[in-house]
Coordinates of C-alpha atoms in Angstrom, one line a residue:
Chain A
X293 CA 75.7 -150.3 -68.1
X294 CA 73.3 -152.6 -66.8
X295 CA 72.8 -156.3 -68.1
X296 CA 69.7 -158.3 -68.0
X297 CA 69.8 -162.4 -68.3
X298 CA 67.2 -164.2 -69.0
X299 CA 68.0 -167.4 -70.2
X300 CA 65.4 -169.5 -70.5
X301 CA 66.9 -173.0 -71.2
X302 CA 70.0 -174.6 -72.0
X303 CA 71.2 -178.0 -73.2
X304 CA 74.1 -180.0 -74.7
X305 CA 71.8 -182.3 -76.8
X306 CA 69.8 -183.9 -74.3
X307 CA 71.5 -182.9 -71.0
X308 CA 69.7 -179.7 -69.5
X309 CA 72.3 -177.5 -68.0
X310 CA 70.2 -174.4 -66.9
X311 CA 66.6 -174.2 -66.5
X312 CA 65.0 -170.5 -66.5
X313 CA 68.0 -168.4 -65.1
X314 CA 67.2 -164.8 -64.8
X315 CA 68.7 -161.5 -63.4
X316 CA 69.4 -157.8 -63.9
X317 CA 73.4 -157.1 -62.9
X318 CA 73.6 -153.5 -62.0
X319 CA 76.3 -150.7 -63.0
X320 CA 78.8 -150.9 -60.6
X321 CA 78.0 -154.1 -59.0
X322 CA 79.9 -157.6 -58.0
X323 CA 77.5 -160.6 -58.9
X324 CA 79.0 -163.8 -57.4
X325 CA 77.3 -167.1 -58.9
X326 CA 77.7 -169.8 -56.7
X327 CA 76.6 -173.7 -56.6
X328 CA 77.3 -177.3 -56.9
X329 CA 80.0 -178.5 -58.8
X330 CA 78.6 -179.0 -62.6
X331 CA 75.1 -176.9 -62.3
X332 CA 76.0 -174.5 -64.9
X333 CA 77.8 -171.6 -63.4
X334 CA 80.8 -171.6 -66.2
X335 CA 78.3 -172.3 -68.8
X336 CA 76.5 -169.2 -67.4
X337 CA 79.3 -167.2 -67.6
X338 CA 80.1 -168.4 -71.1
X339 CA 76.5 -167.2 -72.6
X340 CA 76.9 -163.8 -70.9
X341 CA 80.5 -163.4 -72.3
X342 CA 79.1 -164.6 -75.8
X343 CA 81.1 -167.8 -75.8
X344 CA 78.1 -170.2 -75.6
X345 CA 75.4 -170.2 -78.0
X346 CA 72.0 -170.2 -75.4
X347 CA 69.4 -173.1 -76.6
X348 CA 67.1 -170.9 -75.8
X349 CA 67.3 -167.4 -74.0
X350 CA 68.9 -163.9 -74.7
X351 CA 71.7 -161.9 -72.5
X352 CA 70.5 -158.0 -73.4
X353 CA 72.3 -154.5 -72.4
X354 CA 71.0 -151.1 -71.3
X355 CA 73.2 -147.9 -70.9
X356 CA 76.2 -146.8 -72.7
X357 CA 79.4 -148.3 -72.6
X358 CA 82.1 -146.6 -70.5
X359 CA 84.3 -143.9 -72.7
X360 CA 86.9 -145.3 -74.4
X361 CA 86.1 -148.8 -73.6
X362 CA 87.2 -151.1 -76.8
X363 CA 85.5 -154.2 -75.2
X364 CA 82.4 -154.8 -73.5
X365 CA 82.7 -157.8 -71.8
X366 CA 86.4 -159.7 -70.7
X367 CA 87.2 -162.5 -69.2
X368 CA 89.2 -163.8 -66.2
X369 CA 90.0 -167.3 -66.8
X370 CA 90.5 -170.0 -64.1
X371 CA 93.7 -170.9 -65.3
X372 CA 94.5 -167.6 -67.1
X373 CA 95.3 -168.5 -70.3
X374 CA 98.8 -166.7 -70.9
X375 CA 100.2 -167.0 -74.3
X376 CA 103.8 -168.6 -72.8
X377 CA 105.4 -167.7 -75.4
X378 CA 104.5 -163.7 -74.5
X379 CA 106.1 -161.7 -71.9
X380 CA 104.1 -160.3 -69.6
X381 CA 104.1 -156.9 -71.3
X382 CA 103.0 -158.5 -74.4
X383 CA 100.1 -160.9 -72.7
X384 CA 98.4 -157.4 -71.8
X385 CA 98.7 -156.3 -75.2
X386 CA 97.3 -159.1 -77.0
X387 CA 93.2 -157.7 -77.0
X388 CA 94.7 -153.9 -77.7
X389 CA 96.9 -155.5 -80.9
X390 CA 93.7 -155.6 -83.6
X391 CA 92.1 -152.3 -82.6
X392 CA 93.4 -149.3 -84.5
X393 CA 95.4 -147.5 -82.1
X394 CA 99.0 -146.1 -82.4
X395 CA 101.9 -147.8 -80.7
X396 CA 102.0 -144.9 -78.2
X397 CA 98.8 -145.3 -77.4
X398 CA 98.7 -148.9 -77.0
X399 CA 101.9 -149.0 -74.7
X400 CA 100.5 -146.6 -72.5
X401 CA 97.4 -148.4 -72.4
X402 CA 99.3 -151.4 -71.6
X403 CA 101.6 -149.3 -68.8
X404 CA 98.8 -148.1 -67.3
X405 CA 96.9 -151.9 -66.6
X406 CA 100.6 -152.6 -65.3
X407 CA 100.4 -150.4 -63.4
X408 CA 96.9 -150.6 -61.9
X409 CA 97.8 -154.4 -61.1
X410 CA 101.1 -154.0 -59.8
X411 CA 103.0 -155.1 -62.6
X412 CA 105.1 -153.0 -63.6
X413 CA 108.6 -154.1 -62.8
X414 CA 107.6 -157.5 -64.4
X415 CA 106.3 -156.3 -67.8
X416 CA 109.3 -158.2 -69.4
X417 CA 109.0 -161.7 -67.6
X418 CA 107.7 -164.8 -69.2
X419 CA 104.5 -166.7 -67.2
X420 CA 106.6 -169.4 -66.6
X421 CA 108.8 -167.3 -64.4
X422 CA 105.5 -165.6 -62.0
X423 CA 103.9 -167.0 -59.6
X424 CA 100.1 -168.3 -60.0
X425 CA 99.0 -165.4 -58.2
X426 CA 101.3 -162.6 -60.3
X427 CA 99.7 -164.4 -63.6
X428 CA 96.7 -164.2 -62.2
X429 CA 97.5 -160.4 -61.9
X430 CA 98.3 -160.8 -65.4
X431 CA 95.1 -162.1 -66.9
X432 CA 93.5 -158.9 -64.6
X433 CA 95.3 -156.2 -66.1
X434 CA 94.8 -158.5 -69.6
X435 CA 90.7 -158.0 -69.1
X436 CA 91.3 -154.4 -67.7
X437 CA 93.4 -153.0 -70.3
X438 CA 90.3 -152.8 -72.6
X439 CA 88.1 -151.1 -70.3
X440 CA 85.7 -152.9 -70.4
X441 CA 81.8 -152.3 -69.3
X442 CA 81.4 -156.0 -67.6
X443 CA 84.3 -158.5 -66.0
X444 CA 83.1 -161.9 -66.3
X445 CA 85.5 -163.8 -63.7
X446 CA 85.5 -167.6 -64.0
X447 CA 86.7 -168.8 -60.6
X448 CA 89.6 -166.9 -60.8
X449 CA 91.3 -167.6 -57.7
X450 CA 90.6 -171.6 -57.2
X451 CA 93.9 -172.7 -58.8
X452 CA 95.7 -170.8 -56.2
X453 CA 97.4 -171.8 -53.0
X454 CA 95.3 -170.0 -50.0
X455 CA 97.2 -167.3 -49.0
X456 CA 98.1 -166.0 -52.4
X457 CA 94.0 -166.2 -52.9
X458 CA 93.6 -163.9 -49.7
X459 CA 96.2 -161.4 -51.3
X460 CA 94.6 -161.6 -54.5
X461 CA 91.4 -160.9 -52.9
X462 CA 92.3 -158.1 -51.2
X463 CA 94.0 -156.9 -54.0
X464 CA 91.1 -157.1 -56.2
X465 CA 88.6 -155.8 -53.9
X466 CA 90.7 -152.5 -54.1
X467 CA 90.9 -152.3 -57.9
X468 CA 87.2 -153.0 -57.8
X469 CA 86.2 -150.2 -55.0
X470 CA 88.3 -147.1 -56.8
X471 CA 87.2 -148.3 -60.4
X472 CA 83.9 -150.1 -59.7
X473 CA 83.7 -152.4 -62.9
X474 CA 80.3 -154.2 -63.1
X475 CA 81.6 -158.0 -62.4
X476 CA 79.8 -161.0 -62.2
X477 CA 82.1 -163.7 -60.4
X478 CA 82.0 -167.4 -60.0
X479 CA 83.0 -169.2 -57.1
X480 CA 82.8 -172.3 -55.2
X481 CA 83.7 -170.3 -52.1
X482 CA 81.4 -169.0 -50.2
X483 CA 83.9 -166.7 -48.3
X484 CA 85.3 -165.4 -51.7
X485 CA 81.9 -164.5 -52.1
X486 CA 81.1 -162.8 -48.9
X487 CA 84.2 -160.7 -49.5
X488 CA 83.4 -159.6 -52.8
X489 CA 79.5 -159.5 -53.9
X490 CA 76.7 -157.4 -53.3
X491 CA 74.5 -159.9 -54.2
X492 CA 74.9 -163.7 -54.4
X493 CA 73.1 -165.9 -57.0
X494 CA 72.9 -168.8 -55.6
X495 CA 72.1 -171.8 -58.4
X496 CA 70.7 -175.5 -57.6
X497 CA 72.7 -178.5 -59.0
X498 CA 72.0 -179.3 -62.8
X499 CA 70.1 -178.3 -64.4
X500 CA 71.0 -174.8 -62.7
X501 CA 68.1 -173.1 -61.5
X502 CA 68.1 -170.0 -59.3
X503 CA 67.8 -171.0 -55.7
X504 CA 67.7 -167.3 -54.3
X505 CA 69.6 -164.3 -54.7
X506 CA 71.0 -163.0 -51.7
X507 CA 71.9 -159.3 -50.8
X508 CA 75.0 -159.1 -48.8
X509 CA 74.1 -155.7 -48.0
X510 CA 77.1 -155.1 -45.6
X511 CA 79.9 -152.1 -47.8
X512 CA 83.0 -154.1 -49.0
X513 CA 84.9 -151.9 -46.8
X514 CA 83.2 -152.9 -44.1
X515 CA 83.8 -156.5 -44.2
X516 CA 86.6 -156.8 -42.5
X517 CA 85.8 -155.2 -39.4
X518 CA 84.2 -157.0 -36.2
X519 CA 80.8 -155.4 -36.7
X520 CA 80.2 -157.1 -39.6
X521 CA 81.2 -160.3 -38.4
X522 CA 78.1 -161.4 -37.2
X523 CA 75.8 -160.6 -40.4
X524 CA 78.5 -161.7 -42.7
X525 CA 78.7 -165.7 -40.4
X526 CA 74.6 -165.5 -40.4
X527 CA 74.9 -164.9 -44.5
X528 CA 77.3 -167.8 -44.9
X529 CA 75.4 -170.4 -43.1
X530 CA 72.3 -169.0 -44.7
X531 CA 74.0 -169.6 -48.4
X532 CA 75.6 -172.6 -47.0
X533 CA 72.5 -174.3 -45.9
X534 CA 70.7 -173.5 -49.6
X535 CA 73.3 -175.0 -51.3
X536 CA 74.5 -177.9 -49.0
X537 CA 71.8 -180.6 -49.9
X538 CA 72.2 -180.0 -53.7
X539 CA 75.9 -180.0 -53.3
X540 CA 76.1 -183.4 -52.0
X541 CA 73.6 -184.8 -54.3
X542 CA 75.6 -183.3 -57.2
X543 CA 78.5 -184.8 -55.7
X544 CA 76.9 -188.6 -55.8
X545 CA 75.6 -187.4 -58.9
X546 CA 79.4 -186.9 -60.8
X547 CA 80.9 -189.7 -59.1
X548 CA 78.0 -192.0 -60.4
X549 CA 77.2 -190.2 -63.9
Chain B
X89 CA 108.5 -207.5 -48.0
X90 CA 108.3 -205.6 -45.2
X91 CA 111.2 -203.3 -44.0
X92 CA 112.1 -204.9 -40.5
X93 CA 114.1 -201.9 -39.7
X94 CA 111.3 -199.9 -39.5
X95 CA 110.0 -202.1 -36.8
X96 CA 112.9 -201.5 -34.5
X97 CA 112.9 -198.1 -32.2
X98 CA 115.2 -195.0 -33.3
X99 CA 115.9 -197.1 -36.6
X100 CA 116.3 -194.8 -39.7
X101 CA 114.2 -194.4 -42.4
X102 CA 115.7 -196.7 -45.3
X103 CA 116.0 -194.5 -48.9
X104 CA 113.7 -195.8 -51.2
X105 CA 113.5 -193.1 -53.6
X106 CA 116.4 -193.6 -55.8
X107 CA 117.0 -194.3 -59.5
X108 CA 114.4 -193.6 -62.4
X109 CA 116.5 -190.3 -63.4
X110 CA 118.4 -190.7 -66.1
X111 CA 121.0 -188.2 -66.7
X112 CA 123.5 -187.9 -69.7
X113 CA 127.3 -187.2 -70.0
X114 CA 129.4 -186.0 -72.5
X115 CA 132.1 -187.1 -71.4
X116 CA 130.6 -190.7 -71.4
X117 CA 129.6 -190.3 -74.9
X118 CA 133.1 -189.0 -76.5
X119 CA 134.8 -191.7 -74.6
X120 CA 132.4 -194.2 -76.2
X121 CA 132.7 -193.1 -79.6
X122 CA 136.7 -192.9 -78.8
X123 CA 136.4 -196.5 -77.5
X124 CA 134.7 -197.9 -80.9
X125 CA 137.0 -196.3 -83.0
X126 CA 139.7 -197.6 -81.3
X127 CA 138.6 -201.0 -81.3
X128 CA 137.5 -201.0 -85.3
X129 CA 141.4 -199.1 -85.6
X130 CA 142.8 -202.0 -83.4
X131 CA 140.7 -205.2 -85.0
X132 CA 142.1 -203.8 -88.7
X133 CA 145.3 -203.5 -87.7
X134 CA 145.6 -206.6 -85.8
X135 CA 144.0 -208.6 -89.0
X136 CA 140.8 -209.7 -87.2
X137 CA 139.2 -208.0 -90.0
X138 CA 139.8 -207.6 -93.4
X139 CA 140.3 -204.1 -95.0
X140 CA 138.7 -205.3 -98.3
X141 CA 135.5 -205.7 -95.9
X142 CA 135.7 -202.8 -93.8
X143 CA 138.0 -200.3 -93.7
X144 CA 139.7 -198.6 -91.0
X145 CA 139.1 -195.4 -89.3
X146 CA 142.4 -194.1 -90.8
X147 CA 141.7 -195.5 -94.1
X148 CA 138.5 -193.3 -94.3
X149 CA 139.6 -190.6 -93.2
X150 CA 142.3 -190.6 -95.9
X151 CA 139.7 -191.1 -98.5
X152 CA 137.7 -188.1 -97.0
X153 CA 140.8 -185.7 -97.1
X154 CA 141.5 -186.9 -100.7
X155 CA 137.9 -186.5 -101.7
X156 CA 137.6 -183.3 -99.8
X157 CA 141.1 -181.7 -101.9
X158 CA 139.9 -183.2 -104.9
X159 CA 136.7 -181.8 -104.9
X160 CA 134.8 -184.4 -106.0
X161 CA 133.1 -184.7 -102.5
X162 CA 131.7 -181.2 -102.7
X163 CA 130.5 -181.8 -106.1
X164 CA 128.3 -185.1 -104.8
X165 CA 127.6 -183.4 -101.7
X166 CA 126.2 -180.1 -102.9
X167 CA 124.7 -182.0 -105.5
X168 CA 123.0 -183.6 -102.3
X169 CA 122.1 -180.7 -100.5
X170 CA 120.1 -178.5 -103.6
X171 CA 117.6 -181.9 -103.8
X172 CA 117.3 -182.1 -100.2
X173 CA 116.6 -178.3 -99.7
X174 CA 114.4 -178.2 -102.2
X175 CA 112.0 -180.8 -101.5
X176 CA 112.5 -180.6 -98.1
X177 CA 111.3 -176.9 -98.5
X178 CA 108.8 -178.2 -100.7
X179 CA 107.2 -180.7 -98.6
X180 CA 107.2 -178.6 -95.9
X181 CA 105.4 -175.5 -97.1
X182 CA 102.4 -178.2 -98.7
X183 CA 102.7 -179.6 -95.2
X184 CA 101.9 -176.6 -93.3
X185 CA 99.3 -175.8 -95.0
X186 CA 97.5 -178.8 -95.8
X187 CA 98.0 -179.9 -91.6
X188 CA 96.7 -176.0 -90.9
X189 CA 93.8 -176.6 -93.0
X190 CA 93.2 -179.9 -91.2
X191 CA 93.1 -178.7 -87.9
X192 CA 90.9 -176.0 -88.5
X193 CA 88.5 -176.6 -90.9
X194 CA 85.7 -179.4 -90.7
X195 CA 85.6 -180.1 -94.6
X196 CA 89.5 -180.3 -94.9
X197 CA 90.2 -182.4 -91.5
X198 CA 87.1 -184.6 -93.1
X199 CA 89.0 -185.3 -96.4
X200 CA 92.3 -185.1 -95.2
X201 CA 92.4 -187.6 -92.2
X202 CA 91.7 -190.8 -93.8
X203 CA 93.7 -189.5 -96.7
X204 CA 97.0 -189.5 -94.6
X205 CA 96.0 -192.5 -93.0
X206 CA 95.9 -194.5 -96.1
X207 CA 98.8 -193.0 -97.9
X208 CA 101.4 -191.5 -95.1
X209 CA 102.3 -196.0 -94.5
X210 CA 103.4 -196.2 -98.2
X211 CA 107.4 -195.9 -98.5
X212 CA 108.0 -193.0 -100.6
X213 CA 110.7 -194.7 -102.4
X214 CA 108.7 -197.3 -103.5
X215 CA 106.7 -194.1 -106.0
X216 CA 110.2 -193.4 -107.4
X217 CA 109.5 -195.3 -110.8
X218 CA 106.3 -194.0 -111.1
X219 CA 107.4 -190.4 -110.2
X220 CA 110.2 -190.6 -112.9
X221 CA 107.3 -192.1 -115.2
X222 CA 105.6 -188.9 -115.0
X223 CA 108.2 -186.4 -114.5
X224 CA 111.4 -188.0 -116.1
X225 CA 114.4 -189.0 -114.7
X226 CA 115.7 -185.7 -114.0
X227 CA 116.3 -183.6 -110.6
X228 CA 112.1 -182.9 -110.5
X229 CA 111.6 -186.8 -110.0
X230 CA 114.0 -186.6 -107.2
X231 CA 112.9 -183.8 -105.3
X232 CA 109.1 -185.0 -105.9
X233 CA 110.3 -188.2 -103.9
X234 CA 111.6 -185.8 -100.9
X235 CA 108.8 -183.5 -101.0
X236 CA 106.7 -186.3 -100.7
X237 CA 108.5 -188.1 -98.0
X238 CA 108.7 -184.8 -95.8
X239 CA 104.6 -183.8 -96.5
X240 CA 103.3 -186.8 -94.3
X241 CA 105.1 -186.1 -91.3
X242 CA 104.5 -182.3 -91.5
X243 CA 100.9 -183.1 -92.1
X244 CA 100.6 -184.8 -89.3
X245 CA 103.1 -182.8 -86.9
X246 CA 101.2 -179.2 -87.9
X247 CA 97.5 -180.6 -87.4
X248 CA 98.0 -182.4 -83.8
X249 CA 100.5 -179.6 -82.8
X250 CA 97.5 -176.8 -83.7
X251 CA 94.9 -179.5 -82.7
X252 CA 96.8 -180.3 -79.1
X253 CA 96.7 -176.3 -78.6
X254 CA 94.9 -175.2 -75.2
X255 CA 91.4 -174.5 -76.3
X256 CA 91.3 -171.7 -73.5
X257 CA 93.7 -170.2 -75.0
X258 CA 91.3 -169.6 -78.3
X259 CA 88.5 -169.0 -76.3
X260 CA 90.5 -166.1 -74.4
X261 CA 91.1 -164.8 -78.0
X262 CA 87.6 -164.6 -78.9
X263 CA 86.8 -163.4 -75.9
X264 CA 88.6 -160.2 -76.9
X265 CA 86.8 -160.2 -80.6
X266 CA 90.8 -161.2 -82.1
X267 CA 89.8 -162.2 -85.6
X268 CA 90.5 -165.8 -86.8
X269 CA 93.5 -164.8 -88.9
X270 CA 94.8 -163.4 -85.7
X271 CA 93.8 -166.5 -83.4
X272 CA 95.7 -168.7 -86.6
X273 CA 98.8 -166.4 -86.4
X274 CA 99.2 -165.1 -82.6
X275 CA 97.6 -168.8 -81.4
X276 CA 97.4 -171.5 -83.4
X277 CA 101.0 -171.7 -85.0
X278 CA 102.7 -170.4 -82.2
X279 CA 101.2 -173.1 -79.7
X280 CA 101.8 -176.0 -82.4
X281 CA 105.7 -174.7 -82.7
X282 CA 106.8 -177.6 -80.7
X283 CA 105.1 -180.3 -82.0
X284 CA 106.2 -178.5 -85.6
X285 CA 109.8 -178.8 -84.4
X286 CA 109.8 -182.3 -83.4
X287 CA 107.7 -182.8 -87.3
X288 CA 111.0 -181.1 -88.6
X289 CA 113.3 -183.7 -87.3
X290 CA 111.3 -186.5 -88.6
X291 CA 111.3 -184.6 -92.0
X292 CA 114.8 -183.7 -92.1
X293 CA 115.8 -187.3 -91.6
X294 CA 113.3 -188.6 -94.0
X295 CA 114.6 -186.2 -96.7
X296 CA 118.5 -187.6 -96.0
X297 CA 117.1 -191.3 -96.1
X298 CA 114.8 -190.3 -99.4
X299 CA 117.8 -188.2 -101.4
X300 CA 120.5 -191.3 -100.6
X301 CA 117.8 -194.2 -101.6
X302 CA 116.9 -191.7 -105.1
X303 CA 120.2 -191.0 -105.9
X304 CA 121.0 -194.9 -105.8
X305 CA 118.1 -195.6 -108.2
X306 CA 118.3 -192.8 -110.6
X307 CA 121.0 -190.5 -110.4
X308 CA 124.9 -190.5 -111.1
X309 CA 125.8 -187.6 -108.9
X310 CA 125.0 -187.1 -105.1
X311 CA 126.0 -188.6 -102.1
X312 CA 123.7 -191.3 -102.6
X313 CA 125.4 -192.3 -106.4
X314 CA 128.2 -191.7 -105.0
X315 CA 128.3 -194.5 -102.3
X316 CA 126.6 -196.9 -104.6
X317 CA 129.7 -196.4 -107.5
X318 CA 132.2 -196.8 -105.0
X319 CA 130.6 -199.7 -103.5
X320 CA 130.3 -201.6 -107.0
X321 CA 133.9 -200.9 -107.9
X322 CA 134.8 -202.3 -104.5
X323 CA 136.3 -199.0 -102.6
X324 CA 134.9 -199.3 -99.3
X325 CA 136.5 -196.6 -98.1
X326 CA 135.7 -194.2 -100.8
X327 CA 131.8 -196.1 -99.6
X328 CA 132.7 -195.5 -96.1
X329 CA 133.7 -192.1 -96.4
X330 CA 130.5 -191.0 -98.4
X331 CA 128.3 -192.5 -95.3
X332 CA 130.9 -190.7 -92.7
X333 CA 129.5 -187.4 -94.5
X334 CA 126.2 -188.5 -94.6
X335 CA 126.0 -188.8 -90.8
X336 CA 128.6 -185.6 -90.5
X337 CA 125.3 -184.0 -92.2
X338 CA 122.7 -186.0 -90.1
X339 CA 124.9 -184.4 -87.0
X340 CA 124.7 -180.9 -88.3
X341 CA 120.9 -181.0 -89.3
X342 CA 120.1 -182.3 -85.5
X343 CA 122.4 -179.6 -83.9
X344 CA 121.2 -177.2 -85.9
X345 CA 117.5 -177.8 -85.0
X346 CA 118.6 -178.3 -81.8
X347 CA 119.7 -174.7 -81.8
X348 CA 116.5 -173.8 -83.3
X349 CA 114.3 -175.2 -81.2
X350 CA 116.1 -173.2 -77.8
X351 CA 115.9 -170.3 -79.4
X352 CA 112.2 -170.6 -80.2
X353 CA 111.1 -172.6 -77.9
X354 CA 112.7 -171.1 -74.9
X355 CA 109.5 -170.2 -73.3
X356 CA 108.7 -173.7 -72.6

């Protein structure tokens, strides 16, 4: 399935938050959005999911969804948003439980996410008792479990420790390269994002406009060997430099606002 | 002040980061409650204080074993118990869904907020007359007063308890298309069961305070009548014994929602 943005303008009353944002996400592809702190990458991600209402603009499909999918679009929430009173097993459920499916079905719908995230043995445990990174894991198998056409990830690994966000990372990227769900990911890091995208959309500081859309154009596989070391450091001081100037002024800008 | 110790080589690093943890102790608190009635035994029996006034400990419980074999304390006490259910239950169910309604719905949190503002401050007991005006003096008057008295602070309790509910959390539920009855069900309630729980014990005390105080007006059986008779034919400790139940019952309530709330609340 392939999505096409074009929003043209959006506001909260008179504050202008994006300003002529447009792109096509391809089947298959990881979209990172990057930029300033408060230029409307969230807010982005919110129109595409459906969440925010566009002042003006439309967020359009083309293709079929993938087979058996009972969701388009999910999210993956910055600070997950696990039910606490749910166990782990019953987190997953939660999007399966208002679809018309059998128990059976829905259990081995909810095994199988488990599974696929490396959950398995903790399908019983409450949040409170996993680590950021394993509920992370949770709110992953949570979006996965409806096979959906689109992952909408709202920096999903910033309210981790570091190390836990290179696991996760890792561990994404290989869900991602056997499944190959179209994703569009938000970041503030532009190492996440040279990990994960094929392209980068790289927004100016509010109201968001697009700045340029850079193609990585190294395999994700690739990434980690020493030949693509060099492209990969030219990219990030090339995405570094478009967003440095806006990110400091945005900077000035919320401490002063 | 500056620590001088600090100034001095190889000194060690003076502790600073004690105290502003209180713990509790059982054993601290039996002893204590020992100790008092030791002291009240002691002062009566010593004739600091006279019997007429207040009872001792011994005296009461006497009057509580002779009021328990006679029956008449179960009589007053479950006499006691049907008003409080009742309107407590009352109350409650009007409170959960008037506070529901407040906290999700423009036109009802509109209506509703400066409603329980201006009325939620007026004593309950203070509506008794009127209340007995317009339903009579019988046990409907009386269980009006409690249902009234426990619908404020369940009001209030259910709509910040949904209202103080993660808003993430909804907007992960509609980003999976959950229907709103779902969100209210699976979300909403669930979220606000804490700040429900801590409504309850407001409630439940308010309904004990409201069923003595209606009892004393308008009744002449219940706890409530029952202290007041005793206290006008002078038998302080038949008075005594009544308000020993009445915070036996206060006891039970709070251990038993104590009870409730670790079993539901044990995610927390």
């Amino acid at each position: 399935m392939r999505l096409h943005v074009d929003i043209r303008r959006h506001a909260y009353d008179d504050l202008a938050v994006l300003d002529g944002v447009a792109f096509t996400v391809e089947p298959g592809e990881i979209l990172c959005l990057i930029g300033p702190s408060g230029c409307g990458k969230s807010t982005l991600l919110g129109i595409v999911g459906g969440l925010v209402r566009p002042t003006d603009g439309r967020v359009s499909t083309e293709g079929a969804l993938p087979e058996g999918s009972l969701n388009p679009f999910t999210f993956v929430f910055q600070d997950f948003a696990l039910l606490p009173w749910r166990s782990v097993a019953q987190n997953v459920a939660f999007p399966l439980e208002h679809h018309r499916l059998t128990a059976s079905e829905r259990d081995a719908l909810v095994a199988e996410a488990l599974r696929r995230t490396g959950l398995s043995d903790f399908a019983a445990a409450l949040p409170k008792q996993l680590s950021g990174g394993m509920r992370q894991r949770v709110g992953i198998a949570r979006a996965l479990v409806v096979r959906p056409a689109l992952l909408l990830l709202d920096e999903p690994l910033s309210a981790l420790d570091a190390q836990t966000r290179e696991l996760l990372t890792e561990d994404f990227l290989d869900l991602w390269l056997r499944e190959r769900t179209t994703a569009i990911y938000v970041t503030h890091n532009l190492d996440e994002a040279l990990r994960l995208a094929d392209r980068v959309v790289v927004l100016s500081r509010r109201p968001g406009r697009i700045k340029e859309i850079v193609t990585v154009g190294v395999p994700q596989r690739a990434r980690r060997g020493p030949e693509a070391a060099t492209t990969l450091a030219a990219l990030r001081e090339r995405l570094w430099s478009l967003i440095r100037d806006e990110a400091a002024i945005a900077d000035r800008e919320m401490v002063h606002g | 002040m500056a620590d001088t110790a600090l100034r001095e080589p190889g000194a060690a690093v003076r502790f600073r980061g004690g105290g502003f943890l209180p713990g509790t102790s059982r054993l601290a608190a039996v002893a204590a409650f020992v100790g008092l009635i030791l002291v009240w035994q002691a002062a009566i029996s010593f004739g600091l204080v006279s019997p007429v006034f207040l009872p001792s400990p011994v005296e009461i419980a006497s009057a509580l074993r002779d009021l328990t074999m006679s029956g008449e304390l179960w009589r007053h006490l479950s006499i006691s118990l049907v008003r409080i259910g009742s309107g407590w239950a009352l109350g409650t169910a009007a409170g959960l869904c008037v506070g529901t309604a407040m906290a999700l719905f423009s036109l009802a949190r509109s209506v509703g907020l400066p409603m329980v503002s201006a009325l939620y401050p007026i004593p309950k007991i203070a509506l008794l007359p009127l209340l007995i005006l317009w339903l009579g003096i019988g046990e409907v008057s009386k269980t009006a007063t409690i249902a009234l008295g426990v619908f404020f602070p369940t009001v209030i309790a259910v709509y910040s308890g949904i209202d103080n509910v993660p808003r993430n959390l909804i907007r992960m539920a509609q980003s999976f298309d959950v229907p709103f009855r779902d969100i209210v069900w699976k979300i909403a309630l669930p979220g606000a069961l804490p700040s429900i729980m801590s409504g309850f014990r407001i409630s439940v005390s308010t309904a004990l305070l409201l069923v003595v105080a209606a009892e004393m007006i308008g009744a002449e059986s219940g706890i409530g009548a029952f202290v007041l008779q005793a206290g006008n034919l002078m038998q302080t400790d038949q008075l005594m014994a009544g308000v020993t139940v009445l915070s036996i019952l206060g006891l039970i309530v709070g251990a038993a929602l104590s009870w409730a709330e670790r079993a539901l609340l044990a995610w927390r």
